[in-house]
Amino acid sequence: FFGIGYWRLESESHTHSDQAARLTIGQLSAVGVGSLLYAFTELGFGHLGISSFEQVIGWFEDPFIVGALLWTGLISTALALYLETVALKVVSASELTLLMTTTSLWGAGFAFVTLGEFLTPTGMFGGLLIMAGCAL
């Protein structure tokens, strides 16, 4: 479904070329609703280690948690989705899918360059599978 989402987004971004923000809001809404449905139906409060709704409300009193949620929601998710939507005006869905599929490879390379980390043999095999999948 990964590539199908980009294919549909490419179609919509060409049809509504001046509506990247609205398309992004639609994607964020779908992710938010899907995440909440999963959390409440599949996991349930007990499986998440949450004893009460008041505990959840209490988290929003911690400035670190609020900052982390804002960063994750606005920068890591909303900005990334917006830029992907804008990018689909220039590149095709298949090209974007290939680029996004190799994200973990770029992350591993960045970790090697900046932190000196090395991949395990299992990680190298996974990277090989990703590259083979992109080549096919």
GROMACS .gro file of N, CA and C in nm:
model
  408
    1PHE      N    1   0.081  -0.119   0.000
    1PHE     CA    2   0.000   0.000   0.000
    1PHE      C    3   0.086   0.126   0.000
    2PHE      N    4   0.213   0.110   0.030
    2PHE     CA    5   0.304   0.224   0.039
    2PHE      C    6   0.307   0.302  -0.092
    3GLY      N    7   0.332   0.233  -0.201
    3GLY     CA    8   0.341   0.299  -0.332
    3GLY      C    9   0.206   0.346  -0.383
    4ILE      N   10   0.099   0.275  -0.347
    4ILE     CA   11  -0.035   0.314  -0.392
    4ILE      C   12  -0.072   0.449  -0.332
    5GLY      N   13  -0.034   0.472  -0.209
    5GLY     CA   14  -0.061   0.601  -0.146
    5GLY      C   15   0.006   0.715  -0.220
    6TYR      N   16   0.130   0.696  -0.261
    6TYR     CA   17   0.199   0.801  -0.336
    6TYR      C   18   0.140   0.818  -0.476
    7TRP      N   19   0.095   0.709  -0.535
    7TRP     CA   20   0.032   0.717  -0.667
    7TRP      C   21  -0.096   0.801  -0.660
    8ARG      N   22  -0.179   0.774  -0.557
    8ARG     CA   23  -0.302   0.852  -0.540
    8ARG      C   24  -0.270   0.998  -0.506
    9LEU      N   25  -0.169   1.018  -0.421
    9LEU     CA   26  -0.131   1.154  -0.383
    9LEU      C   27  -0.079   1.232  -0.503
   10GLU      N   28  -0.005   1.162  -0.591
   10GLU     CA   29   0.044   1.228  -0.712
   10GLU      C   30  -0.074   1.275  -0.797
   11SER      N   31  -0.172   1.190  -0.814
   11SER     CA   32  -0.290   1.226  -0.892
   11SER      C   33  -0.362   1.346  -0.831
   12GLU      N   34  -0.381   1.343  -0.700
   12GLU     CA   35  -0.452   1.453  -0.633
   12GLU      C   36  -0.370   1.581  -0.633
   13SER      N   37  -0.238   1.570  -0.621
   13SER     CA   38  -0.156   1.692  -0.618
   13SER      C   39  -0.151   1.759  -0.755
   14HIS      N   40  -0.170   1.681  -0.862
   14HIS     CA   41  -0.179   1.743  -0.995
   14HIS      C   42  -0.317   1.803  -1.018
   15THR      N   43  -0.420   1.734  -0.969
   15THR     CA   44  -0.557   1.783  -0.984
   15THR      C   45  -0.578   1.910  -0.902
   16HIS      N   46  -0.523   1.913  -0.782
   16HIS     CA   47  -0.538   2.026  -0.691
   16HIS      C   48  -0.400   2.084  -0.661
   17SER      N   49  -0.334   2.135  -0.762
   17SER     CA   50  -0.193   2.175  -0.750
   17SER      C   51  -0.169   2.288  -0.650
   18ASP      N   52  -0.270   2.367  -0.619
   18ASP     CA   53  -0.252   2.477  -0.525
   18ASP      C   54  -0.306   2.443  -0.386
   19GLN      N   55  -0.333   2.316  -0.360
   19GLN     CA   56  -0.395   2.274  -0.234
   19GLN      C   57  -0.306   2.179  -0.154
   20ALA      N   58  -0.175   2.197  -0.159
   20ALA     CA   59  -0.085   2.106  -0.086
   20ALA      C   60  -0.112   2.105   0.063
   21ALA      N   61  -0.144   2.221   0.120
   21ALA     CA   62  -0.171   2.227   0.264
   21ALA      C   63  -0.297   2.147   0.299
   22ARG      N   64  -0.401   2.161   0.217
   22ARG     CA   65  -0.525   2.087   0.244
   22ARG      C   66  -0.505   1.936   0.228
   23LEU      N   67  -0.429   1.897   0.127
   23LEU     CA   68  -0.400   1.755   0.110
   23LEU      C   69  -0.322   1.701   0.230
   24THR      N   70  -0.230   1.780   0.282
   24THR     CA   71  -0.152   1.740   0.399
   24THR      C   72  -0.242   1.726   0.521
   25ILE      N   73  -0.334   1.820   0.539
   25ILE     CA   74  -0.426   1.812   0.652
   25ILE      C   75  -0.512   1.686   0.642
   26GLY      N   76  -0.553   1.652   0.521
   26GLY     CA   77  -0.630   1.528   0.503
   26GLY      C   78  -0.549   1.406   0.540
   27GLN      N   79  -0.422   1.403   0.501
   27GLN     CA   80  -0.336   1.289   0.536
   27GLN      C   81  -0.315   1.281   0.687
   28LEU      N   82  -0.289   1.397   0.749
   28LEU     CA   83  -0.267   1.399   0.894
   28LEU      C   84  -0.393   1.355   0.969
   29SER      N   85  -0.509   1.397   0.921
   29SER     CA   86  -0.634   1.357   0.984
   29SER      C   87  -0.652   1.205   0.976
   30ALA      N   88  -0.623   1.149   0.860
   30ALA     CA   89  -0.637   1.004   0.843
   30ALA      C   90  -0.540   0.929   0.934
   31VAL      N   91  -0.417   0.977   0.943
   31VAL     CA   92  -0.318   0.912   1.030
   31VAL      C   93  -0.362   0.924   1.176
   32GLY      N   94  -0.410   1.040   1.215
   32GLY     CA   95  -0.453   1.061   1.353
   32GLY      C   96  -0.570   0.973   1.391
   33VAL      N   97  -0.672   0.970   1.306
   33VAL     CA   98  -0.790   0.887   1.335
   33VAL      C   99  -0.752   0.739   1.337
   34GLY      N  100  -0.672   0.697   1.239
   34GLY     CA  101  -0.629   0.557   1.236
   34GLY      C  102  -0.548   0.520   1.359
   35SER      N  103  -0.461   0.608   1.404
   35SER     CA  104  -0.380   0.581   1.522
   35SER      C  105  -0.466   0.570   1.647
   36LEU      N  106  -0.562   0.661   1.661
   36LEU     CA  107  -0.651   0.656   1.777
   36LEU      C  108  -0.736   0.529   1.776
   37LEU      N  109  -0.790   0.495   1.660
   37LEU     CA  110  -0.869   0.373   1.652
   37LEU      C  111  -0.787   0.250   1.689
   38TYR      N  112  -0.665   0.245   1.640
   38TYR     CA  113  -0.577   0.132   1.673
   38TYR      C  114  -0.549   0.128   1.823
   39ALA      N  115  -0.515   0.243   1.879
   39ALA     CA  116  -0.479   0.248   2.021
   39ALA      C  117  -0.596   0.206   2.109
   40PHE      N  118  -0.715   0.251   2.075
   40PHE     CA  119  -0.830   0.223   2.162
   40PHE      C  120  -0.892   0.086   2.138
   41THR      N  121  -0.883   0.032   2.017
   41THR     CA  122  -0.949  -0.096   1.991
   41THR      C  123  -0.854  -0.214   2.001
   42GLU      N  124  -0.739  -0.207   1.938
   42GLU     CA  125  -0.646  -0.319   1.938
   42GLU      C  126  -0.567  -0.328   2.067
   43LEU      N  127  -0.514  -0.217   2.111
   43LEU     CA  128  -0.429  -0.220   2.229
   43LEU      C  129  -0.508  -0.202   2.358
   44GLY      N  130  -0.604  -0.115   2.355
   44GLY     CA  131  -0.680  -0.086   2.477
   44GLY      C  132  -0.592  -0.014   2.577
   45PHE      N  133  -0.655   0.055   2.667
   45PHE     CA  134  -0.579   0.131   2.766
   45PHE      C  135  -0.490   0.041   2.851
   46GLY      N  136  -0.535  -0.078   2.887
   46GLY     CA  137  -0.458  -0.166   2.973
   46GLY      C  138  -0.327  -0.210   2.910
   47HIS      N  139  -0.328  -0.239   2.782
   47HIS     CA  140  -0.207  -0.283   2.714
   47HIS      C  141  -0.105  -0.171   2.698
   48LEU      N  142  -0.151  -0.047   2.702
   48LEU     CA  143  -0.059   0.066   2.688
   48LEU      C  144   0.002   0.107   2.822
   49GLY      N  145  -0.040   0.045   2.929
   49GLY     CA  146   0.010   0.080   3.060
   49GLY      C  147  -0.055   0.207   3.113
   50ILE      N  148  -0.172   0.240   3.060
   50ILE     CA  149  -0.244   0.360   3.103
   50ILE      C  150  -0.354   0.316   3.199
   51SER      N  151  -0.351   0.372   3.319
   51SER     CA  152  -0.449   0.330   3.418
   51SER      C  153  -0.576   0.413   3.414
   52SER      N  154  -0.564   0.538   3.367
   52SER     CA  155  -0.683   0.624   3.363
   52SER      C  156  -0.664   0.734   3.259
   53PHE      N  157  -0.776   0.794   3.222
   53PHE     CA  158  -0.772   0.906   3.128
   53PHE      C  159  -0.702   1.025   3.192
   54GLU      N  160  -0.712   1.039   3.323
   54GLU     CA  161  -0.646   1.149   3.395
   54GLU      C  162  -0.494   1.140   3.379
   55GLN      N  163  -0.443   1.017   3.370
   55GLN     CA  164  -0.300   0.998   3.349
   55GLN      C  165  -0.259   1.059   3.215
   56VAL      N  166  -0.340   1.039   3.113
   56VAL     CA  167  -0.311   1.095   2.981
   56VAL      C  168  -0.314   1.248   2.988
   57ILE      N  169  -0.414   1.303   3.053
   57ILE     CA  170  -0.424   1.449   3.068
   57ILE      C  171  -0.302   1.502   3.143
   58GLY      N  172  -0.255   1.428   3.241
   58GLY     CA  173  -0.138   1.469   3.318
   58GLY      C  174  -0.012   1.480   3.234
   59TRP      N  175  -0.003   1.401   3.131
   59TRP     CA  176   0.114   1.409   3.043
   59TRP      C  177   0.126   1.546   2.978
   60PHE      N  178   0.014   1.608   2.951
   60PHE     CA  179   0.016   1.738   2.883
   60PHE      C  180   0.057   1.852   2.975
   61GLU      N  181   0.080   1.822   3.102
   61GLU     CA  182   0.132   1.921   3.196
   61GLU      C  183   0.284   1.923   3.196
   62ASP      N  184   0.345   1.822   3.137
   62ASP     CA  185   0.492   1.813   3.130
   62ASP      C  186   0.540   1.883   3.003
   63PRO      N  187   0.617   1.992   3.018
   63PRO     CA  188   0.661   2.067   2.899
   63PRO      C  189   0.749   1.985   2.804
   64PHE      N  190   0.824   1.889   2.856
   64PHE     CA  191   0.907   1.805   2.770
   64PHE      C  192   0.820   1.719   2.679
   65ILE      N  193   0.715   1.659   2.737
   65ILE     CA  194   0.625   1.575   2.657
   65ILE      C  195   0.552   1.659   2.554
   66VAL      N  196   0.505   1.776   2.593
   66VAL     CA  197   0.436   1.865   2.499
   66VAL      C  198   0.531   1.905   2.386
   67GLY      N  199   0.654   1.939   2.419
   67GLY     CA  200   0.753   1.975   2.316
   67GLY      C  201   0.783   1.859   2.223
   68ALA      N  202   0.797   1.740   2.279
   68ALA     CA  203   0.824   1.622   2.195
   68ALA      C  204   0.707   1.593   2.103
   69LEU      N  205   0.585   1.605   2.154
   69LEU     CA  206   0.466   1.583   2.070
   69LEU      C  207   0.456   1.687   1.960
   70LEU      N  208   0.483   1.814   1.994
   70LEU     CA  209   0.478   1.920   1.892
   70LEU      C  210   0.584   1.897   1.785
   71TRP      N  211   0.705   1.862   1.826
   71TRP     CA  212   0.812   1.837   1.729
   71TRP      C  213   0.776   1.720   1.637
   72THR      N  214   0.732   1.611   1.700
   72THR     CA  215   0.696   1.492   1.621
   72THR      C  216   0.579   1.521   1.528
   73GLY      N  217   0.478   1.589   1.578
   73GLY     CA  218   0.360   1.616   1.497
   73GLY      C  219   0.383   1.719   1.388
   74LEU      N  220   0.450   1.829   1.422
   74LEU     CA  221   0.463   1.940   1.327
   74LEU      C  222   0.581   1.924   1.233
   75ILE      N  223   0.696   1.887   1.284
   75ILE     CA  224   0.817   1.881   1.201
   75ILE      C  225   0.832   1.744   1.136
   76SER      N  226   0.838   1.640   1.219
   76SER     CA  227   0.864   1.506   1.167
   76SER      C  228   0.750   1.450   1.083
   77THR      N  229   0.628   1.492   1.110
   77THR     CA  230   0.515   1.436   1.037
   77THR      C  231   0.454   1.537   0.940
   78ALA      N  232   0.402   1.648   0.992
   78ALA     CA  233   0.330   1.744   0.906
   78ALA      C  234   0.421   1.805   0.800
   79LEU      N  235   0.538   1.852   0.840
   79LEU     CA  236   0.628   1.913   0.742
   79LEU      C  237   0.674   1.811   0.639
   80ALA      N  238   0.705   1.690   0.683
   80ALA     CA  239   0.748   1.585   0.590
   80ALA      C  240   0.637   1.552   0.490
   81LEU      N  241   0.513   1.537   0.538
   81LEU     CA  242   0.403   1.508   0.447
   81LEU      C  243   0.378   1.623   0.351
   82TYR      N  244   0.389   1.746   0.400
   82TYR     CA  245   0.370   1.862   0.312
   82TYR      C  246   0.476   1.865   0.202
   83LEU      N  247   0.601   1.842   0.240
   83LEU     CA  248   0.710   1.843   0.140
   83LEU      C  249   0.695   1.729   0.041
   84GLU      N  250   0.648   1.613   0.087
   84GLU     CA  251   0.623   1.502  -0.007
   84GLU      C  252   0.513   1.540  -0.106
   85THR      N  253   0.409   1.606  -0.058
   85THR     CA  254   0.299   1.648  -0.145
   85THR      C  255   0.348   1.748  -0.249
   86VAL      N  256   0.429   1.842  -0.206
   86VAL     CA  257   0.484   1.942  -0.298
   86VAL      C  258   0.579   1.874  -0.397
   87ALA      N  259   0.658   1.779  -0.350
   87ALA     CA  260   0.755   1.710  -0.437
   87ALA      C  261   0.686   1.633  -0.548
   88LEU      N  262   0.564   1.585  -0.523
   88LEU     CA  263   0.494   1.507  -0.625
   88LEU      C  264   0.451   1.591  -0.744
   89LYS      N  265   0.467   1.721  -0.736
   89LYS     CA  266   0.443   1.806  -0.853
   89LYS      C  267   0.562   1.800  -0.948
   90VAL      N  268   0.678   1.758  -0.897
   90VAL     CA  269   0.802   1.758  -0.975
   90VAL      C  270   0.848   1.617  -1.012
   91VAL      N  271   0.837   1.524  -0.918
   91VAL     CA  272   0.880   1.386  -0.943
   91VAL      C  273   0.758   1.296  -0.950
   92SER      N  274   0.775   1.181  -1.010
   92SER     CA  275   0.663   1.086  -1.021
   92SER      C  276   0.648   1.007  -0.892
   93ALA      N  277   0.532   0.945  -0.876
   93ALA     CA  278   0.507   0.864  -0.758
   93ALA      C  279   0.606   0.748  -0.748
   94SER      N  280   0.643   0.689  -0.861
   94SER     CA  281   0.738   0.577  -0.857
   94SER      C  282   0.876   0.624  -0.811
   95GLU      N  283   0.916   0.742  -0.856
   95GLU     CA  284   1.046   0.795  -0.812
   95GLU      C  285   1.043   0.827  -0.663
   96LEU      N  286   0.934   0.887  -0.616
   96LEU     CA  287   0.924   0.920  -0.474
   96LEU      C  288   0.919   0.793  -0.390
   97THR      N  289   0.851   0.691  -0.437
   97THR     CA  290   0.845   0.565  -0.364
   97THR      C  291   0.985   0.504  -0.350
   98LEU      N  292   1.063   0.507  -0.457
   98LEU     CA  293   1.201   0.456  -0.449
   98LEU      C  294   1.283   0.536  -0.349
   99LEU      N  295   1.270   0.668  -0.353
   99LEU     CA  296   1.344   0.752  -0.259
   99LEU      C  297   1.303   0.722  -0.114
  100MET      N  298   1.173   0.711  -0.091
  100MET     CA  299   1.126   0.689   0.045
  100MET      C  300   1.159   0.548   0.095
  101THR      N  301   1.166   0.452   0.004
  101THR     CA  302   1.200   0.315   0.042
  101THR      C  303   1.344   0.309   0.093
  102THR      N  304   1.430   0.392   0.039
  102THR     CA  305   1.571   0.389   0.079
  102THR      C  306   1.601   0.477   0.201
  103THR      N  307   1.497   0.530   0.267
  103THR     CA  308   1.518   0.617   0.383
  103THR      C  309   1.603   0.549   0.489
  104SER      N  310   1.576   0.423   0.517
  104SER     CA  311   1.653   0.354   0.621
  104SER      C  312   1.800   0.338   0.581
  105LEU      N  313   1.826   0.324   0.452
  105LEU     CA  314   1.966   0.316   0.407
  105LEU      C  315   2.037   0.449   0.428
  106TRP      N  316   1.967   0.559   0.396
  106TRP     CA  317   2.025   0.692   0.418
  106TRP      C  318   2.048   0.716   0.567
  107GLY      N  319   1.954   0.670   0.650
  107GLY     CA  320   1.970   0.684   0.795
  107GLY      C  321   2.090   0.606   0.847
  108ALA      N  322   2.108   0.485   0.795
  108ALA     CA  323   2.224   0.405   0.837
  108ALA      C  324   2.354   0.471   0.793
  109GLY      N  325   2.355   0.525   0.671
  109GLY     CA  326   2.475   0.596   0.623
  109GLY      C  327   2.504   0.719   0.706
  110PHE      N  328   2.400   0.794   0.741
  110PHE     CA  329   2.416   0.913   0.824
  110PHE      C  330   2.470   0.876   0.962
  111ALA      N  331   2.418   0.766   1.020
  111ALA     CA  332   2.467   0.720   1.151
  111ALA      C  333   2.613   0.678   1.143
  112PHE      N  334   2.652   0.619   1.031
  112PHE     CA  335   2.792   0.579   1.014
  112PHE      C  336   2.882   0.703   1.006
  113VAL      N  337   2.842   0.801   0.927
  113VAL     CA  338   2.925   0.921   0.907
  113VAL      C  339   2.931   1.006   1.033
  114THR      N  340   2.817   1.027   1.098
  114THR     CA  341   2.814   1.119   1.212
  114THR      C  342   2.849   1.054   1.345
  115LEU      N  343   2.813   0.927   1.365
  115LEU     CA  344   2.832   0.862   1.494
  115LEU      C  345   2.931   0.747   1.490
  116GLY      N  346   2.975   0.709   1.370
  116GLY     CA  347   3.068   0.599   1.358
  116GLY      C  348   3.006   0.463   1.383
  117GLU      N  349   2.873   0.454   1.370
  117GLU     CA  350   2.805   0.327   1.392
  117GLU      C  351   2.820   0.235   1.272
  118PHE      N  352   2.818   0.105   1.298
  118PHE     CA  353   2.830   0.005   1.193
  118PHE      C  354   2.705  -0.080   1.189
  119LEU      N  355   2.669  -0.129   1.071
  119LEU     CA  356   2.556  -0.219   1.057
  119LEU      C  357   2.598  -0.360   1.098
  120THR      N  358   2.505  -0.431   1.158
  120THR     CA  359   2.526  -0.572   1.188
  120THR      C  360   2.508  -0.650   1.058
  121PRO      N  361   2.550  -0.775   1.055
  121PRO     CA  362   2.525  -0.856   0.935
  121PRO      C  363   2.376  -0.863   0.899
  122THR      N  364   2.290  -0.869   0.999
  122THR     CA  365   2.146  -0.870   0.973
  122THR      C  366   2.102  -0.738   0.909
  123GLY      N  367   2.155  -0.627   0.959
  123GLY     CA  368   2.124  -0.497   0.901
  123GLY      C  369   2.173  -0.484   0.758
  124MET      N  370   2.292  -0.538   0.732
  124MET     CA  371   2.346  -0.536   0.595
  124MET      C  372   2.259  -0.620   0.502
  125PHE      N  373   2.212  -0.734   0.552
  125PHE     CA  374   2.125  -0.818   0.471
  125PHE      C  375   1.993  -0.746   0.441
  126GLY      N  376   1.940  -0.676   0.541
  126GLY     CA  377   1.818  -0.598   0.521
  126GLY      C  378   1.838  -0.489   0.419
  127GLY      N  379   1.954  -0.420   0.424
  127GLY     CA  380   1.985  -0.318   0.326
  127GLY      C  381   1.997  -0.376   0.185
  128LEU      N  382   2.054  -0.494   0.177
  128LEU     CA  383   2.064  -0.563   0.048
  128LEU      C  384   1.926  -0.597  -0.007
  129LEU      N  385   1.835  -0.640   0.082
  129LEU     CA  386   1.698  -0.670   0.038
  129LEU      C  387   1.627  -0.543  -0.011
  130ILE      N  388   1.650  -0.432   0.057
  130ILE     CA  389   1.590  -0.305   0.015
  130ILE      C  390   1.640  -0.266  -0.124
  131MET      N  391   1.772  -0.275  -0.144
  131MET     CA  392   1.828  -0.239  -0.274
  131MET      C  393   1.780  -0.334  -0.382
  132ALA      N  394   1.767  -0.464  -0.351
  132ALA     CA  395   1.718  -0.560  -0.449
  132ALA      C  396   1.572  -0.529  -0.484
  133GLY      N  397   1.493  -0.494  -0.385
  133GLY     CA  398   1.354  -0.458  -0.410
  133GLY      C  399   1.342  -0.333  -0.497
  134CYS      N  400   1.430  -0.237  -0.476
  134CYS     CA  401   1.428  -0.116  -0.559
  134CYS      C  402   1.472  -0.146  -0.701
  135ALA      N  403   1.567  -0.240  -0.716
  135ALA     CA  404   1.615  -0.274  -0.849
  135ALA      C  405   1.509  -0.348  -0.930
  136LEU      N  406   1.425  -0.425  -0.862
  136LEU     CA  407   1.321  -0.499  -0.932
  136LEU      C  408   1.212  -0.405  -0.972
   0.00000   0.00000   0.00000
